[in-house]
Structure formats: structure tokens, C-alpha cells
Amino acid sequence: MKNNVKINLDKFRFLAALLVISIHTYPFLNINSEIDYIITRVLARTLVPFFLMTTGYFLIPKALKHKEILNGYVKKIIKIYIICILIYLPINIYTKGLDNLNLINILKGIFIDGTFYHLWYFPALILGILITCTILKKLNNKKSFIIFIILYLIGLFGDSYYGLIKNTIFENVYNYIFMISNYTRNGLFYVPIFLYLGYTFNTHNYNITKKQNIILLILFSILLGLEGYNLYLLDIPRHNSMYLTLIPCMILLFNLLIKTNDTQSRNLREISELIYIIHPMSIIFIRGIAKFIKLENIMINNNFIHYICVVILTLIICIIFIKIKEVIKHGFRKRRNFTI
């Protein structure tokens, strides 16, 4: 059962990675801007929490028992993040993203907000894991859950519900938060609750039938869409990553995935990680190619085709990267065996 769970989550992770691209390409904007908003700014916001819950499911139980596993994982994420910073450094220089930056903004970008718009995930993940493990070690599950929910609710009013505290005394408090982090979608307010929820699936069973799970998931997905769209109509959000109904949606989605048997697949986890890292670069390349061959109207202005082009290029780059990696590994093994 454990192997099937891992496979199911990896398959959905691959699908989620493809959908993450939609958040940055607005594929349905030419069809209907409201539909595009609901899909890419509301329903697609389940994707990053899913990544976090997967990490919580597999990592947190081991990390709580073995400090070296926690340290090893954090070091791994730091290495990946450093590589990503270096990969996107030329683009930051080219787009003048580093111009007029002071030391505080540089440090804030590296340690909190990320040095490119999608790289916020890595410092948030590192901080979130450390906070989650620390609290779970010191407190029981119930008290930990209460703290994580409180943190999420604080973050909520700096995100999708910001308009409710705007022009009140609380706005000044959030202004101080935004001096440290541009968003409350970060490792303190956003990440811990989803890591915790993933962890609970590894330690507890949710007694609900598959049919009930599907019905409730559909219901809460509709409620999530309505919540996000109505907040948008009322011009309340400062950002759009955190919603009230997002948490029950994620519980139901994750529960459905881990209780569905499946067949084995390969390389999906690695490809999914690469898609997340590489896709902004693919967006830039596609725009450059389209301008060079004079096909902007098709490859850029048509958002759906633009999305498809970015997905195809990203997958090609991922496959090439994995093949090169396999060749290098195979060559290293042959050389080592020859030496022995």
C-alpha cells in the first residue's frame, strides 16, 4: 500500500507541476478572464499545498525521529536553491531585476521572498520545515494544530482577506510584516499547516468512504471557487494564495489520492521538480523565439497556445536533462568498475 501511495502522489505531482505553469501563463484568459481567474488564481492554488503535504507525509515522521534526516533534507533544499539562484542570476541581470537593490532587499530576496518569482518556495519550505518540526517536538498534535491554524489565519488576512483589515489598526501591523516579507505566503504563515496535514496522514486514518470523499471534494472545490471569485469581485485580496476552504479541499484531495491503488511509474518526481524550476525560463525562451520568428500573435498573445508551447519546451528540457544525468551516471559507474 505504501508503494502505491508514493506512486499516486508522484503521478499527481507531475500533473500539479504542469498546472503550476498555468498560474504564470493564464491559458484561459482569451476564452474568459473570469474562468481563467477561478482556475489559475483559485483552484490551482491547491498545487503548492499538495507539494507541501507530500513532503510532510514522507519527511516529517522521519525527521522527528532522526535529526540527521531533517538536516540532510534541509541541506539538499539549500543546494537546489543555490543552483536555482545561479541559474536565474543572468536573467535577473538582463531584466535589470538587481538594479537599485540595497543590502536589506538582497537579504530579503535570498532568505525569504526568493530571487525569482517562483523561487520563494525554497526558503519558505526550509523555514516551514524547521518551524513545523520544532513545534511538533515541543507540543502534542492538538496544540500544534491550533498554532498552525492561527499562523495560517494571520497569513490569510495578509493575503486573500487583506481588504478586511485595510484602513484599520491591523493594517499597520501587516505593514511591518511586509517590510520583512513581501507576502504572508511564506514559511511562517503558509507552509506549516500543510506540512502538518501531510504528516497527520502518515500517522492517522480518516474514516470516510471513497464515494463520500469524492462528493465532499467536489462540494468544497465549488466552495473554494466561489470563495475566491467573490473575494475577487469585492476587490479584497492583496494576493491570492490563501483561502479558508483551501484546507478542507486539501484534506479531501490528499485522502483520495493515498487511498487509490495504482500501477508503477518512473521519473515523475524528478521531472515534476524540474518542471517547477525550469518553466519560468521556458516562458522567457518561448517569448524570445516568438518575437524572433514573428509569431507573437500565436505563441504569446494566444494564451492557451502559449501555455502549450511552454509545457512542451519545459518537458523537452527536463527529458534532455534527465538523459544527460543518466549518461553521466552510467559513465561514472563504468569508469569506477574499470578502476576496481
PDB file of C-alpha atoms in Angstrom, residues 55-74 127-142 144-145 148 192 195-204:
ATOM      1  CA  THR A  55       6.765  16.482   1.847  1.00  0.00           C
ATOM      2  CA  GLY A  56       5.032  16.395   5.231  1.00  0.00           C
ATOM      3  CA  TYR A  57       3.731  12.889   4.586  1.00  0.00           C
ATOM      4  CA  PHE A  58       7.094  11.354   3.736  1.00  0.00           C
ATOM      5  CA  LEU A  59       9.587  13.563   5.574  1.00  0.00           C
ATOM      6  CA  ILE A  60       8.187  14.857   8.860  1.00  0.00           C
ATOM      7  CA  PRO A  61       7.660  11.468  10.638  1.00  0.00           C
ATOM      8  CA  LYS A  62      11.270  10.508   9.881  1.00  0.00           C
ATOM      9  CA  ALA A  63      12.646  13.970  10.618  1.00  0.00           C
ATOM     10  CA  LEU A  64      11.015  13.997  14.069  1.00  0.00           C
ATOM     11  CA  LYS A  65      12.768  10.742  14.955  1.00  0.00           C
ATOM     12  CA  HIS A  66      16.122  11.335  13.304  1.00  0.00           C
ATOM     13  CA  LYS A  67      17.735  14.771  13.334  1.00  0.00           C
ATOM     14  CA  GLU A  68      20.216  13.756  10.641  1.00  0.00           C
ATOM     15  CA  ILE A  69      17.345  13.142   8.203  1.00  0.00           C
ATOM     16  CA  LEU A  70      15.998  16.640   8.867  1.00  0.00           C
ATOM     17  CA  ASN A  71      19.455  18.198   8.476  1.00  0.00           C
ATOM     18  CA  GLY A  72      20.138  16.183   5.327  1.00  0.00           C
ATOM     19  CA  TYR A  73      16.875  17.273   3.696  1.00  0.00           C
ATOM     20  CA  VAL A  74      17.377  20.936   4.585  1.00  0.00           C
ATOM     21  CA  LEU A 127      11.738  27.740   7.264  1.00  0.00           C
ATOM     22  CA  GLY A 128       8.409  25.890   7.310  1.00  0.00           C
ATOM     23  CA  ILE A 129      10.029  22.517   7.921  1.00  0.00           C
ATOM     24  CA  LEU A 130      12.154  23.860  10.775  1.00  0.00           C
ATOM     25  CA  ILE A 131       9.149  25.572  12.405  1.00  0.00           C
ATOM     26  CA  THR A 132       6.880  22.538  11.969  1.00  0.00           C
ATOM     27  CA  CYS A 133       9.385  20.053  13.387  1.00  0.00           C
ATOM     28  CA  THR A 134      10.293  22.325  16.301  1.00  0.00           C
ATOM     29  CA  ILE A 135       6.659  22.831  17.347  1.00  0.00           C
ATOM     30  CA  LEU A 136       5.745  19.148  16.912  1.00  0.00           C
ATOM     31  CA  LYS A 137       8.688  18.147  19.112  1.00  0.00           C
ATOM     32  CA  LYS A 138       7.691  20.534  21.886  1.00  0.00           C
ATOM     33  CA  LEU A 139       3.885  20.209  21.784  1.00  0.00           C
ATOM     34  CA  ASN A 140       1.290  17.495  21.186  1.00  0.00           C
ATOM     35  CA  ASN A 141      -0.599  17.240  17.898  1.00  0.00           C
ATOM     36  CA  LYS A 142      -3.688  19.143  19.086  1.00  0.00           C
ATOM     37  CA  SER A 144       0.499  22.110  17.302  1.00  0.00           C
ATOM     38  CA  PHE A 145      -2.537  22.114  15.022  1.00  0.00           C
ATOM     39  CA  PHE A 148      -0.502  26.192  12.734  1.00  0.00           C
ATOM     40  CA  PRO A 192       3.494  24.766   8.406  1.00  0.00           C
ATOM     41  CA  LEU A 195       3.311  20.122   6.191  1.00  0.00           C
ATOM     42  CA  TYR A 196       1.412  19.212   9.349  1.00  0.00           C
ATOM     43  CA  LEU A 197      -1.628  17.946   7.423  1.00  0.00           C
ATOM     44  CA  GLY A 198       0.610  15.730   5.293  1.00  0.00           C
ATOM     45  CA  TYR A 199       2.270  14.424   8.443  1.00  0.00           C
ATOM     46  CA  THR A 200      -1.097  13.538  10.029  1.00  0.00           C
ATOM     47  CA  PHE A 201      -1.981  11.320   7.058  1.00  0.00           C
ATOM     48  CA  ASN A 202       1.068   9.223   7.863  1.00  0.00           C
ATOM     49  CA  THR A 203       0.068   8.809  11.488  1.00  0.00           C
ATOM     50  CA  HIS A 204      -3.757   8.785  11.427  1.00  0.00           C
TER      51      HIS A 204
END
